[in-house]
Amino acid sequence: MVEATRWLEELANDEPVLDHTDAIFVEQVLRAAAESHRQEAHELNYGARVNEDRLRLGYRRLLARFEADVSAFERKRYVNLSHEPNKAMNLNSYIALLGQSWRRVQRPDGEHLVAAGEERVDLVVPDATYLITLDADSLLVPSYALRLAHVLEEPGNERVAVVQTPYSAVPGAGGALERMAGATTDLQYIVHQGFTHHRATFWVGANALIRRTALHDLASVDDERGFIVTRYIQDRTVIEDTESSVDLIERGWQLVNYPERLSYSATPPDFGSLIIQRRRWANGGLIILPKLLRHLLRRRERSRGRGEGLMRVHYLTSISGANLGLLALLSYPFSAPKAAAWVPIAALPYFFLYARDLHQAGYRYRDVVQVYALNLLLVPVNLAGVAKSVHQGLTGKKIPFGRTPKVEGRTRVPSRYLVAEVALLAYWSMGCAWDVADGQWTHAGFEAANVALLTFAIGRFIGWRQLVVDLLPSRWVRAGSIREAENSPLTAVEPMAA
């Protein structure tokens, strides 16, 4: 144990810390593991209850720490596996291989992966009772699997399919946009704990521990390019984790959020990459909504599930409802005194609770102003995601998975979003002027506040200079200085560990 502690501390000291993500890896992974071994060494040396079982457990922990096998799997290398460009089929392809031996066969159309039987074995995929899904930009603390597996093993939790800790933003971000965008995801950590209280948990795909037998309950067989593929997780939308949550509860499974921060994920550092992430998050909820409503209407104990139903419907419709509702409030002048009075009555409790949750998540109370300003900036982005859902619902054509860029450099903001921001600012400004002329002072004040905050958000989170640069044709911009947000890779590369 002492040697393990020393080795991990040396590794932490030698690890280059270039940003806040590196810092949390060193502290939460390397140094936390070193401290765990240090405490165990002290207990073994000075503890009063050291017996053979305790020593055997300590040895197993050391063996597991230093004897881990690392392997990689690339599904598109094989012709007969799915080539769909989305994260769900990454997971499905690997899950279908679990517990079997495989061999590679070269055929005229390329390399195939077939069951080995008693013949030559090229790939052995171990079986697993539980699976961990993990995005490429996420970090797990060392005790993640142990704690969450304990939840699934507890008596009474036999029908819990997914246990997760909704990820937190990596703390210590230097940029204003990354910090405030991280605040919005940190608030979701609190919200999702409330979902679990009402038995309305949704699987959040950045990380989760999943019971494999639950996934087999979801299995369906489809034909893709003439090959049979098994789908455990539906890839109908780009938020496959959300639809899988509905599929699981339809089959009597439960999902649970663990009330402790055990995972961290990177937040997009610039507005161009944030657009890709948030547009994807806004896309799919309306497509899944009919499936959820059918389930809620079929369930027997409707009265006991009203809270759950309300929470689940809210989760799927909140992005479209909140953004369309805000546009309606800013577009329709509420001239009646009673109608005007409802604005502060509704807004003050909302901002008070929002600020309180921000403070509980480690932010300042006044950050609620910047978070609201960022949400205004994201209105066109969210509505674009909602529009994609409507388009898919009408045409039946799946939307490709838009991967959030995870490379250095600034992502260029598509000009149509910048035009939408400027148009929104101009429209609200003119509306404010018209309300002043008509004597609609309450609505004018409401619009003026939103105009001021949107102006602040553009300057703070995009930058007026960057806005002008991104509005210019690409050929006028120095090559290599920025990336095109619309041309970012669409193929998901987030791996799955079993």
Short mmCIF file of C-alpha atoms in Angstrom, two decimals:
data_model
loop_
_atom_site.label_atom_id
_atom_site.label_comp_id
_atom_site.label_asym_id
_atom_site.label_seq_id
_atom_site.Cartn_x
_atom_site.Cartn_y
_atom_site.Cartn_z
CA MET A 1 0.00 0.00 0.00
CA VAL A 2 2.82 2.39 0.85
CA GLU A 3 4.51 1.76 -2.48
CA ALA A 4 1.22 2.26 -4.33
CA THR A 5 0.70 5.55 -2.50
CA ARG A 6 4.20 6.74 -3.39
CA TRP A 7 3.80 5.71 -7.03
CA LEU A 8 0.46 7.54 -7.42
CA GLU A 9 1.82 10.68 -5.76
CA GLU A 10 4.81 10.71 -8.09
CA LEU A 11 2.47 10.23 -11.03
CA ALA A 12 0.34 13.17 -9.82
CA ASN A 13 3.43 15.37 -9.39
CA ASP A 14 4.70 14.55 -12.88
CA GLU A 15 1.33 14.98 -14.61
CA PRO A 16 1.32 18.24 -16.63
CA VAL A 17 -1.51 20.54 -15.50
CA LEU A 18 -2.36 22.79 -18.44
CA ASP A 19 -5.97 23.60 -17.59
CA HIS A 20 -8.74 23.00 -15.06
CA THR A 21 -9.56 19.58 -16.56
CA ASP A 22 -6.01 18.40 -15.94
CA ALA A 23 -6.21 19.79 -12.41
CA ILE A 24 -9.33 17.85 -11.48
CA PHE A 25 -7.87 14.67 -12.97
CA VAL A 26 -4.82 15.02 -10.77
CA GLU A 27 -6.82 15.84 -7.63
CA GLN A 28 -9.91 13.64 -7.98
CA VAL A 29 -8.31 10.62 -9.65
CA LEU A 30 -4.58 10.39 -8.89
CA ARG A 31 -4.32 12.06 -5.49
CA ALA A 32 -7.65 10.65 -4.32
CA ALA A 33 -6.44 7.13 -5.14
CA ALA A 34 -3.14 7.81 -3.35
CA GLU A 35 -4.98 9.01 -0.25
CA SER A 36 -7.20 5.93 -0.30
CA HIS A 37 -4.16 3.63 -0.29
CA ARG A 38 -2.50 5.71 2.43
CA GLN A 39 -5.52 5.33 4.71
CA GLU A 40 -5.72 1.62 4.02
CA ALA A 41 -2.03 1.17 4.80
CA HIS A 42 -2.56 2.95 8.12
CA GLU A 43 -5.52 0.71 8.97
CA LEU A 44 -3.57 -2.43 8.13
CA ASN A 45 -0.60 -1.31 10.23
CA TYR A 46 -2.45 0.04 13.24
CA GLY A 47 -6.02 -1.23 12.96
CA ALA A 48 -7.39 -3.43 15.69
CA ARG A 49 -9.49 -5.62 13.37
CA VAL A 50 -7.05 -6.88 10.78
CA ASN A 51 -7.75 -10.46 9.79
CA GLU A 52 -7.19 -12.72 6.82
CA ASP A 53 -10.27 -11.47 4.97
CA ARG A 54 -9.18 -7.85 5.42
CA LEU A 55 -5.71 -8.62 4.06
CA ARG A 56 -7.17 -10.51 1.11
CA LEU A 57 -9.41 -7.56 0.27
CA GLY A 58 -6.46 -5.17 0.36
CA TYR A 59 -4.49 -7.44 -1.94
CA ARG A 60 -7.38 -7.65 -4.40
CA ARG A 61 -7.63 -3.86 -4.49
CA LEU A 62 -3.94 -3.56 -5.32
CA LEU A 63 -4.20 -6.24 -7.98
CA ALA A 64 -7.20 -4.52 -9.58
CA ARG A 65 -5.39 -1.17 -9.56
CA PHE A 66 -2.30 -2.38 -11.38
CA GLU A 67 -3.53 -5.26 -13.50
CA ALA A 68 -6.23 -3.61 -15.62
CA ASP A 69 -6.53 -4.66 -19.25
CA VAL A 70 -7.10 -1.90 -21.80
CA SER A 71 -8.38 -2.66 -25.28
CA ALA A 72 -10.04 -0.83 -28.14
CA PHE A 73 -12.83 -1.75 -30.53
CA GLU A 74 -13.78 -0.02 -33.80
CA ARG A 75 -17.10 -1.25 -35.17
CA LYS A 76 -16.83 0.38 -38.62
CA ARG A 77 -13.78 -1.72 -39.36
CA TYR A 78 -16.15 -4.65 -39.90
CA VAL A 79 -18.55 -4.69 -42.84
CA ASN A 80 -21.26 -6.72 -41.08
CA LEU A 81 -21.55 -4.44 -38.04
CA SER A 82 -23.61 -1.27 -37.96
CA HIS A 83 -22.17 1.77 -39.72
CA GLU A 84 -24.85 4.20 -38.52
CA PRO A 85 -23.17 7.52 -37.53
CA ASN A 86 -24.41 7.81 -33.95
CA LYS A 87 -23.40 6.98 -30.40
CA ALA A 88 -26.25 4.53 -29.83
CA MET A 89 -24.91 2.11 -32.44
CA ASN A 90 -21.44 2.32 -30.85
CA LEU A 91 -23.03 0.94 -27.72
CA ASN A 92 -25.30 -1.55 -29.47
CA SER A 93 -22.49 -3.04 -31.56
CA TYR A 94 -20.31 -3.73 -28.54
CA ILE A 95 -23.11 -4.99 -26.28
CA ALA A 96 -24.02 -7.58 -28.92
CA LEU A 97 -20.49 -9.03 -28.73
CA LEU A 98 -20.39 -9.52 -24.95
CA GLY A 99 -19.58 -12.96 -23.59
CA GLN A 100 -18.56 -14.47 -26.93
CA SER A 101 -15.50 -15.29 -29.01
CA TRP A 102 -15.10 -13.94 -32.51
CA ARG A 103 -12.86 -14.35 -35.52
CA ARG A 104 -12.08 -12.02 -38.39
CA VAL A 105 -12.92 -13.25 -41.88
CA GLN A 106 -11.80 -11.47 -45.03
CA ARG A 107 -14.44 -11.50 -47.77
CA PRO A 108 -14.73 -9.71 -51.12
CA ASP A 109 -16.67 -6.82 -49.60
CA GLY A 110 -14.24 -6.38 -46.68
CA GLU A 111 -13.51 -7.74 -43.21
CA HIS A 112 -16.32 -9.44 -41.26
CA LEU A 113 -16.55 -10.38 -37.60
CA VAL A 114 -18.19 -13.79 -37.11
CA ALA A 115 -18.72 -16.15 -34.18
CA ALA A 116 -15.60 -18.26 -33.66
CA GLY A 117 -17.08 -21.50 -32.37
CA GLU A 118 -14.22 -24.02 -32.06
CA GLU A 119 -12.21 -22.37 -34.82
CA ARG A 120 -9.50 -19.72 -34.60
CA VAL A 121 -10.30 -16.96 -32.10
CA ASP A 122 -9.20 -13.40 -32.87
CA LEU A 123 -11.31 -11.48 -30.38
CA VAL A 124 -12.66 -12.50 -26.99
CA VAL A 125 -15.20 -10.10 -25.44
CA PRO A 126 -15.66 -10.84 -21.73
CA ASP A 127 -19.14 -11.17 -20.31
CA ALA A 128 -20.41 -8.53 -17.89
CA THR A 129 -23.23 -8.15 -15.42
CA TYR A 130 -23.01 -4.36 -15.44
CA LEU A 131 -21.83 -1.91 -18.09
CA ILE A 132 -20.44 1.60 -17.68
CA THR A 133 -21.19 4.11 -20.42
CA LEU A 134 -18.83 7.05 -20.51
CA ASP A 135 -18.44 9.98 -22.89
CA ALA A 136 -14.99 10.78 -24.21
CA ASP A 137 -14.88 14.14 -22.39
CA SER A 138 -15.93 12.77 -18.98
CA LEU A 139 -13.98 11.83 -15.85
CA LEU A 140 -15.04 9.36 -13.16
CA VAL A 141 -13.72 9.33 -9.60
CA PRO A 142 -12.04 6.03 -8.61
CA SER A 143 -14.94 4.86 -6.42
CA TYR A 144 -17.59 5.38 -9.14
CA ALA A 145 -18.17 1.75 -10.11
CA LEU A 146 -17.93 0.44 -6.55
CA ARG A 147 -20.53 2.85 -5.17
CA LEU A 148 -23.01 2.53 -8.00
CA ALA A 149 -22.70 -1.24 -8.22
CA HIS A 150 -23.48 -1.37 -4.49
CA VAL A 151 -26.78 0.41 -5.22
CA LEU A 152 -27.76 -2.17 -7.84
CA GLU A 153 -26.79 -5.03 -5.50
CA GLU A 154 -28.90 -3.78 -2.59
CA PRO A 155 -32.02 -5.84 -1.76
CA GLY A 156 -35.10 -4.28 -3.31
CA ASN A 157 -33.20 -2.80 -6.25
CA GLU A 158 -33.48 -5.82 -8.50
CA ARG A 159 -35.57 -3.82 -10.98
CA VAL A 160 -33.24 -0.81 -11.07
CA ALA A 161 -31.76 -0.78 -14.57
CA VAL A 162 -29.66 2.39 -14.51
CA VAL A 163 -27.91 4.17 -11.67
CA GLN A 164 -25.96 7.32 -12.43
CA THR A 165 -24.60 10.51 -10.98
CA PRO A 166 -25.60 13.38 -13.29
CA TYR A 167 -22.31 14.84 -14.36
CA SER A 168 -21.00 18.13 -13.07
CA ALA A 169 -19.05 20.68 -15.07
CA VAL A 170 -15.31 20.59 -14.51
CA PRO A 171 -14.75 23.33 -11.88
CA GLY A 172 -12.28 26.16 -12.32
CA ALA A 173 -13.11 27.19 -15.90
CA GLY A 174 -11.37 30.41 -16.87
CA GLY A 175 -13.70 31.61 -19.63
CA ALA A 176 -16.97 33.37 -18.87
CA LEU A 177 -19.00 31.32 -21.34
CA GLU A 178 -17.59 27.98 -20.18
CA ARG A 179 -18.26 28.89 -16.56
CA MET A 180 -21.87 29.98 -17.11
CA ALA A 181 -22.66 27.10 -19.47
CA GLY A 182 -21.23 24.82 -16.80
CA ALA A 183 -23.53 26.45 -14.26
CA THR A 184 -26.57 25.44 -16.29
CA THR A 185 -25.46 21.80 -16.30
CA ASP A 186 -24.57 21.90 -12.60
CA LEU A 187 -28.14 22.98 -11.89
CA GLN A 188 -29.34 19.89 -13.71
CA TYR A 189 -27.55 17.81 -11.07
CA ILE A 190 -29.95 19.25 -8.49
CA VAL A 191 -32.98 18.92 -10.78
CA HIS A 192 -32.27 15.27 -11.48
CA GLN A 193 -32.16 14.46 -7.77
CA GLY A 194 -35.73 15.78 -7.64
CA PHE A 195 -36.64 13.55 -10.57
CA THR A 196 -35.48 10.51 -8.61
CA HIS A 197 -37.61 11.59 -5.64
CA HIS A 198 -40.65 11.44 -7.94
CA ARG A 199 -39.49 8.20 -9.64
CA ALA A 200 -39.04 10.20 -12.85
CA THR A 201 -35.32 9.72 -13.47
CA PHE A 202 -34.02 9.97 -17.02
CA TRP A 203 -30.79 8.34 -18.13
CA VAL A 204 -28.22 11.06 -18.86
CA GLY A 205 -25.78 9.52 -21.31
CA ALA A 206 -22.52 11.14 -20.19
CA ASN A 207 -22.06 8.35 -17.65
CA ALA A 208 -24.11 5.54 -16.12
CA LEU A 209 -23.87 2.06 -14.65
CA ILE A 210 -26.38 -0.19 -16.44
CA ARG A 211 -27.70 -3.64 -15.66
CA ARG A 212 -27.12 -5.76 -18.73
CA THR A 213 -30.29 -7.84 -18.30
CA ALA A 214 -32.32 -4.64 -18.55
CA LEU A 215 -30.76 -3.87 -21.92
CA HIS A 216 -31.66 -7.35 -23.16
CA ASP A 217 -35.29 -6.52 -22.39
CA LEU A 218 -35.01 -3.72 -24.96
CA ALA A 219 -33.37 -5.81 -27.69
CA SER A 220 -34.80 -5.69 -31.19
CA VAL A 221 -33.39 -7.09 -34.44
CA ASP A 222 -33.18 -4.96 -37.57
CA ASP A 223 -31.74 -5.17 -41.06
CA GLU A 224 -29.01 -2.72 -42.03
CA ARG A 225 -27.42 -2.94 -45.48
CA GLY A 226 -28.43 -6.61 -45.64
CA PHE A 227 -26.87 -7.50 -42.27
CA ILE A 228 -28.70 -8.34 -39.04
CA VAL A 229 -27.98 -5.85 -36.23
CA THR A 230 -29.32 -5.87 -32.69
CA ARG A 231 -30.55 -2.65 -31.14
CA TYR A 232 -30.67 -2.42 -27.36
CA ILE A 233 -30.67 1.37 -27.36
CA GLN A 234 -32.84 3.03 -29.98
CA ASP A 235 -31.06 5.46 -32.30
CA ARG A 236 -34.22 7.13 -33.61
CA THR A 237 -33.13 10.45 -32.04
CA VAL A 238 -29.80 12.03 -31.08
CA ILE A 239 -30.82 11.83 -27.39
CA GLU A 240 -30.85 8.05 -27.31
CA ASP A 241 -30.47 7.95 -23.53
CA THR A 242 -33.77 9.80 -23.07
CA GLU A 243 -35.76 7.48 -25.33
CA SER A 244 -34.15 4.44 -23.70
CA SER A 245 -35.39 5.74 -20.34
CA VAL A 246 -38.97 5.58 -21.63
CA ASP A 247 -38.35 2.10 -23.08
CA LEU A 248 -37.08 0.89 -19.71
CA ILE A 249 -39.99 2.23 -17.63
CA GLU A 250 -42.42 0.71 -20.15
CA ARG A 251 -40.94 -2.67 -19.25
CA GLY A 252 -41.13 -2.12 -15.52
CA TRP A 253 -37.55 -1.02 -14.87
CA GLN A 254 -36.49 1.92 -12.70
CA LEU A 255 -33.71 4.49 -12.98
CA VAL A 256 -31.94 6.15 -10.05
CA ASN A 257 -29.66 9.14 -9.51
CA TYR A 258 -26.92 8.70 -6.92
CA PRO A 259 -26.81 11.77 -4.61
CA GLU A 260 -23.11 12.53 -4.86
CA ARG A 261 -20.85 14.07 -7.50
CA LEU A 262 -18.79 11.22 -8.94
CA SER A 263 -18.27 12.39 -12.52
CA TYR A 264 -17.22 15.53 -14.36
CA SER A 265 -17.54 16.48 -18.02
CA ALA A 266 -15.98 19.18 -20.13
CA THR A 267 -18.10 22.17 -21.13
CA PRO A 268 -17.73 23.75 -24.60
CA PRO A 269 -15.37 26.73 -24.23
CA ASP A 270 -16.80 28.86 -27.06
CA PHE A 271 -20.19 29.66 -28.52
CA GLY A 272 -19.62 27.79 -31.78
CA SER A 273 -19.09 24.44 -30.05
CA LEU A 274 -21.81 25.22 -27.49
CA ILE A 275 -24.29 25.60 -30.38
CA ILE A 276 -23.60 22.04 -31.52
CA GLN A 277 -24.11 20.63 -28.03
CA ARG A 278 -27.23 22.57 -27.07
CA ARG A 279 -28.90 22.19 -30.47
CA ARG A 280 -28.48 18.43 -30.09
CA TRP A 281 -29.91 18.52 -26.55
CA ALA A 282 -32.97 20.42 -27.80
CA ASN A 283 -33.61 17.90 -30.58
CA GLY A 284 -35.66 14.79 -29.92
CA GLY A 285 -37.88 15.53 -26.93
CA LEU A 286 -41.00 16.17 -28.99
CA ILE A 287 -40.41 12.99 -30.98
CA ILE A 288 -40.24 10.89 -27.80
CA LEU A 289 -43.23 12.65 -26.17
CA PRO A 290 -45.97 10.55 -27.87
CA LYS A 291 -44.32 7.32 -26.67
CA LEU A 292 -44.20 8.66 -23.11
CA LEU A 293 -47.83 9.82 -23.22
CA ARG A 294 -48.98 6.40 -24.47
CA HIS A 295 -47.16 4.78 -21.55
CA LEU A 296 -48.67 7.18 -19.00
CA LEU A 297 -52.17 6.60 -20.36
CA ARG A 298 -51.79 2.82 -20.28
CA ARG A 299 -50.47 2.55 -16.73
CA ARG A 300 -52.95 1.31 -14.16
CA GLU A 301 -52.19 3.45 -11.12
CA ARG A 302 -52.54 6.84 -12.79
CA SER A 303 -53.26 8.78 -9.62
CA ARG A 304 -50.05 7.62 -7.93
CA GLY A 305 -47.99 8.45 -11.01
CA ARG A 306 -49.19 12.00 -11.59
CA GLY A 307 -46.03 13.53 -10.12
CA GLU A 308 -43.84 11.24 -12.19
CA GLY A 309 -45.84 11.96 -15.33
CA LEU A 310 -45.65 15.72 -14.80
CA MET A 311 -41.88 15.57 -14.30
CA ARG A 312 -41.31 13.39 -17.33
CA VAL A 313 -43.49 15.49 -19.63
CA HIS A 314 -41.76 18.62 -18.34
CA TYR A 315 -38.35 17.10 -19.13
CA LEU A 316 -39.31 16.42 -22.75
CA THR A 317 -41.13 19.69 -23.42
CA SER A 318 -39.33 22.28 -21.26
CA ILE A 319 -36.90 23.46 -23.94
CA SER A 320 -39.58 24.07 -26.56
CA GLY A 321 -42.13 25.41 -24.07
CA ALA A 322 -39.78 27.79 -22.25
CA ASN A 323 -38.25 29.30 -25.38
CA LEU A 324 -41.53 29.67 -27.28
CA GLY A 325 -43.17 31.04 -24.13
CA LEU A 326 -40.47 33.68 -23.72
CA LEU A 327 -40.87 34.79 -27.32
CA ALA A 328 -44.63 35.03 -26.80
CA LEU A 329 -44.23 37.13 -23.65
CA LEU A 330 -41.87 39.51 -25.41
CA SER A 331 -44.03 39.74 -28.53
CA TYR A 332 -47.47 40.19 -26.99
CA PRO A 333 -48.00 43.42 -25.00
CA PHE A 334 -49.92 42.69 -21.79
CA SER A 335 -51.77 45.98 -21.39
CA ALA A 336 -54.26 44.91 -18.72
CA PRO A 337 -53.05 45.85 -15.20
CA LYS A 338 -53.76 42.38 -13.84
CA ALA A 339 -51.82 40.74 -16.68
CA ALA A 340 -48.89 43.09 -16.16
CA ALA A 341 -48.80 42.25 -12.47
CA TRP A 342 -48.21 38.60 -13.21
CA VAL A 343 -44.75 39.29 -14.68
CA PRO A 344 -42.97 40.13 -11.40
CA ILE A 345 -45.16 37.68 -9.46
CA ALA A 346 -43.95 34.84 -11.68
CA ALA A 347 -40.40 36.08 -12.24
CA LEU A 348 -39.28 36.85 -8.69
CA PRO A 349 -39.79 33.34 -7.23
CA TYR A 350 -38.19 31.85 -10.33
CA PHE A 351 -35.04 33.96 -10.05
CA PHE A 352 -34.89 33.52 -6.28
CA LEU A 353 -34.96 29.72 -6.55
CA TYR A 354 -32.56 29.77 -9.51
CA ALA A 355 -30.08 31.91 -7.57
CA ARG A 356 -30.41 29.69 -4.51
CA ASP A 357 -29.66 26.57 -6.55
CA LEU A 358 -26.68 28.29 -8.16
CA HIS A 359 -25.31 29.11 -4.72
CA GLN A 360 -25.82 25.51 -3.59
CA ALA A 361 -23.89 24.38 -6.68
CA GLY A 362 -20.94 26.61 -5.75
CA TYR A 363 -21.68 29.74 -7.76
CA ARG A 364 -22.47 33.30 -6.69
CA TYR A 365 -26.03 34.52 -6.28
CA ARG A 366 -25.46 37.27 -8.84
CA ASP A 367 -24.44 34.71 -11.47
CA VAL A 368 -28.15 34.22 -12.07
CA VAL A 369 -28.03 37.36 -14.23
CA GLN A 370 -25.31 35.96 -16.48
CA VAL A 371 -27.01 32.57 -16.69
CA TYR A 372 -30.28 34.21 -17.76
CA ALA A 373 -28.38 36.28 -20.34
CA LEU A 374 -26.79 33.11 -21.72
CA ASN A 375 -30.22 31.46 -21.91
CA LEU A 376 -31.44 34.43 -23.99
CA LEU A 377 -28.49 33.94 -26.30
CA LEU A 378 -29.40 30.27 -26.69
CA VAL A 379 -33.02 30.92 -27.72
CA PRO A 380 -32.31 30.65 -31.50
CA VAL A 381 -30.12 27.59 -30.86
CA ASN A 382 -32.78 25.79 -28.83
CA LEU A 383 -35.49 26.62 -31.33
CA ALA A 384 -33.28 25.27 -34.13
CA GLY A 385 -33.06 21.97 -32.24
CA VAL A 386 -36.83 21.94 -31.73
CA ALA A 387 -37.33 22.66 -35.44
CA LYS A 388 -35.16 19.65 -36.29
CA SER A 389 -37.42 17.50 -34.11
CA VAL A 390 -40.49 18.77 -35.97
CA HIS A 391 -38.78 18.20 -39.31
CA GLN A 392 -37.88 14.62 -38.36
CA GLY A 393 -41.40 14.02 -37.10
CA LEU A 394 -42.88 15.16 -40.42
CA THR A 395 -40.38 13.50 -42.76
CA GLY A 396 -39.30 10.45 -40.74
CA LYS A 397 -35.67 11.16 -41.65
CA LYS A 398 -33.21 10.68 -38.77
CA ILE A 399 -31.00 13.62 -37.83
CA PRO A 400 -27.25 12.84 -37.90
CA PHE A 401 -25.45 12.88 -34.56
CA GLY A 402 -23.59 16.20 -34.26
CA ARG A 403 -20.49 15.62 -32.16
CA THR A 404 -19.34 18.49 -29.96
CA PRO A 405 -15.80 19.52 -31.05
CA LYS A 406 -13.17 18.51 -28.50
CA VAL A 407 -10.04 20.01 -30.06
CA GLU A 408 -8.09 23.21 -29.56
CA GLY A 409 -9.14 26.39 -31.33
CA ARG A 410 -12.33 28.39 -31.62
CA THR A 411 -15.30 26.97 -33.47
CA ARG A 412 -16.77 29.34 -36.03
CA VAL A 413 -20.38 30.31 -35.33
CA PRO A 414 -22.64 29.67 -38.35
CA SER A 415 -23.75 33.02 -39.76
CA ARG A 416 -27.46 32.18 -39.59
CA TYR A 417 -27.29 32.01 -35.79
CA LEU A 418 -25.50 35.35 -35.60
CA VAL A 419 -28.09 36.90 -37.92
CA ALA A 420 -30.80 35.44 -35.68
CA GLU A 421 -29.19 36.99 -32.59
CA VAL A 422 -28.94 40.42 -34.21
CA ALA A 423 -32.48 40.15 -35.61
CA LEU A 424 -33.83 39.18 -32.19
CA LEU A 425 -32.04 42.12 -30.59
CA ALA A 426 -33.40 44.53 -33.22
CA TYR A 427 -36.94 43.13 -32.94
CA TRP A 428 -37.05 43.42 -29.17
CA SER A 429 -35.56 46.93 -29.34
CA MET A 430 -38.22 48.08 -31.80
CA GLY A 431 -40.91 46.42 -29.71
CA CYS A 432 -39.67 48.31 -26.67
CA ALA A 433 -39.83 51.58 -28.59
CA TRP A 434 -43.38 50.85 -29.76
CA ASP A 435 -44.48 50.01 -26.23
CA VAL A 436 -43.05 53.29 -24.93
CA ALA A 437 -44.90 55.16 -27.66
CA ASP A 438 -48.13 53.35 -26.76
CA GLY A 439 -47.63 53.85 -23.05
CA GLN A 440 -47.22 50.12 -22.35
CA TRP A 441 -44.67 50.80 -19.63
CA THR A 442 -44.63 47.41 -17.94
CA HIS A 443 -44.09 45.50 -21.16
CA ALA A 444 -41.59 48.13 -22.33
CA GLY A 445 -39.58 47.63 -19.16
CA PHE A 446 -39.69 43.88 -19.60
CA GLU A 447 -38.43 44.17 -23.17
CA ALA A 448 -35.80 46.75 -22.23
CA ALA A 449 -34.36 44.41 -19.59
CA ASN A 450 -34.14 41.55 -22.07
CA VAL A 451 -32.60 43.81 -24.73
CA ALA A 452 -29.95 44.91 -22.25
CA LEU A 453 -29.20 41.34 -21.19
CA LEU A 454 -29.04 40.01 -24.76
CA THR A 455 -26.70 42.87 -25.71
CA PHE A 456 -24.54 41.99 -22.71
CA ALA A 457 -24.62 38.29 -23.64
CA ILE A 458 -23.47 38.90 -27.22
CA GLY A 459 -20.54 40.98 -26.04
CA ARG A 460 -19.70 38.71 -23.11
CA PHE A 461 -20.12 35.23 -24.60
CA ILE A 462 -19.52 35.77 -28.33
CA GLY A 463 -17.70 39.07 -28.61
CA TRP A 464 -18.66 41.79 -31.04
CA ARG A 465 -15.39 41.43 -32.94
CA GLN A 466 -15.83 37.66 -33.26
CA LEU A 467 -19.43 38.24 -34.38
CA VAL A 468 -18.23 40.42 -37.26
CA VAL A 469 -15.44 37.97 -38.17
CA ASP A 470 -17.83 35.01 -38.27
CA LEU A 471 -20.30 36.95 -40.42
CA LEU A 472 -17.60 37.44 -43.04
CA PRO A 473 -17.21 34.80 -45.80
CA SER A 474 -14.89 31.98 -44.77
CA ARG A 475 -12.39 32.78 -47.52
CA TRP A 476 -11.80 36.21 -45.98
CA VAL A 477 -10.73 34.70 -42.67
CA ARG A 478 -7.17 33.53 -42.09
CA ALA A 479 -7.02 29.80 -42.79
CA GLY A 480 -6.67 27.57 -39.75
CA SER A 481 -7.64 30.20 -37.20
CA ILE A 482 -11.12 28.81 -36.57
CA ARG A 483 -13.15 25.71 -37.34
CA GLU A 484 -16.49 25.51 -39.07
CA ALA A 485 -19.13 24.46 -36.54
CA GLU A 486 -21.34 23.01 -39.24
CA ASN A 487 -18.53 20.84 -40.61
CA SER A 488 -17.54 19.22 -37.34
CA PRO A 489 -17.43 15.39 -37.42
CA LEU A 490 -20.82 13.77 -37.17
CA THR A 491 -19.64 10.35 -36.11
CA ALA A 492 -19.75 9.73 -32.38
CA VAL A 493 -16.50 8.44 -30.91
CA GLU A 494 -17.46 8.20 -27.27
CA PRO A 495 -16.39 4.71 -26.18
CA MET A 496 -18.09 2.15 -24.02
CA ALA A 497 -16.29 0.28 -21.29
CA ALA A 498 -17.61 -3.04 -20.08
#
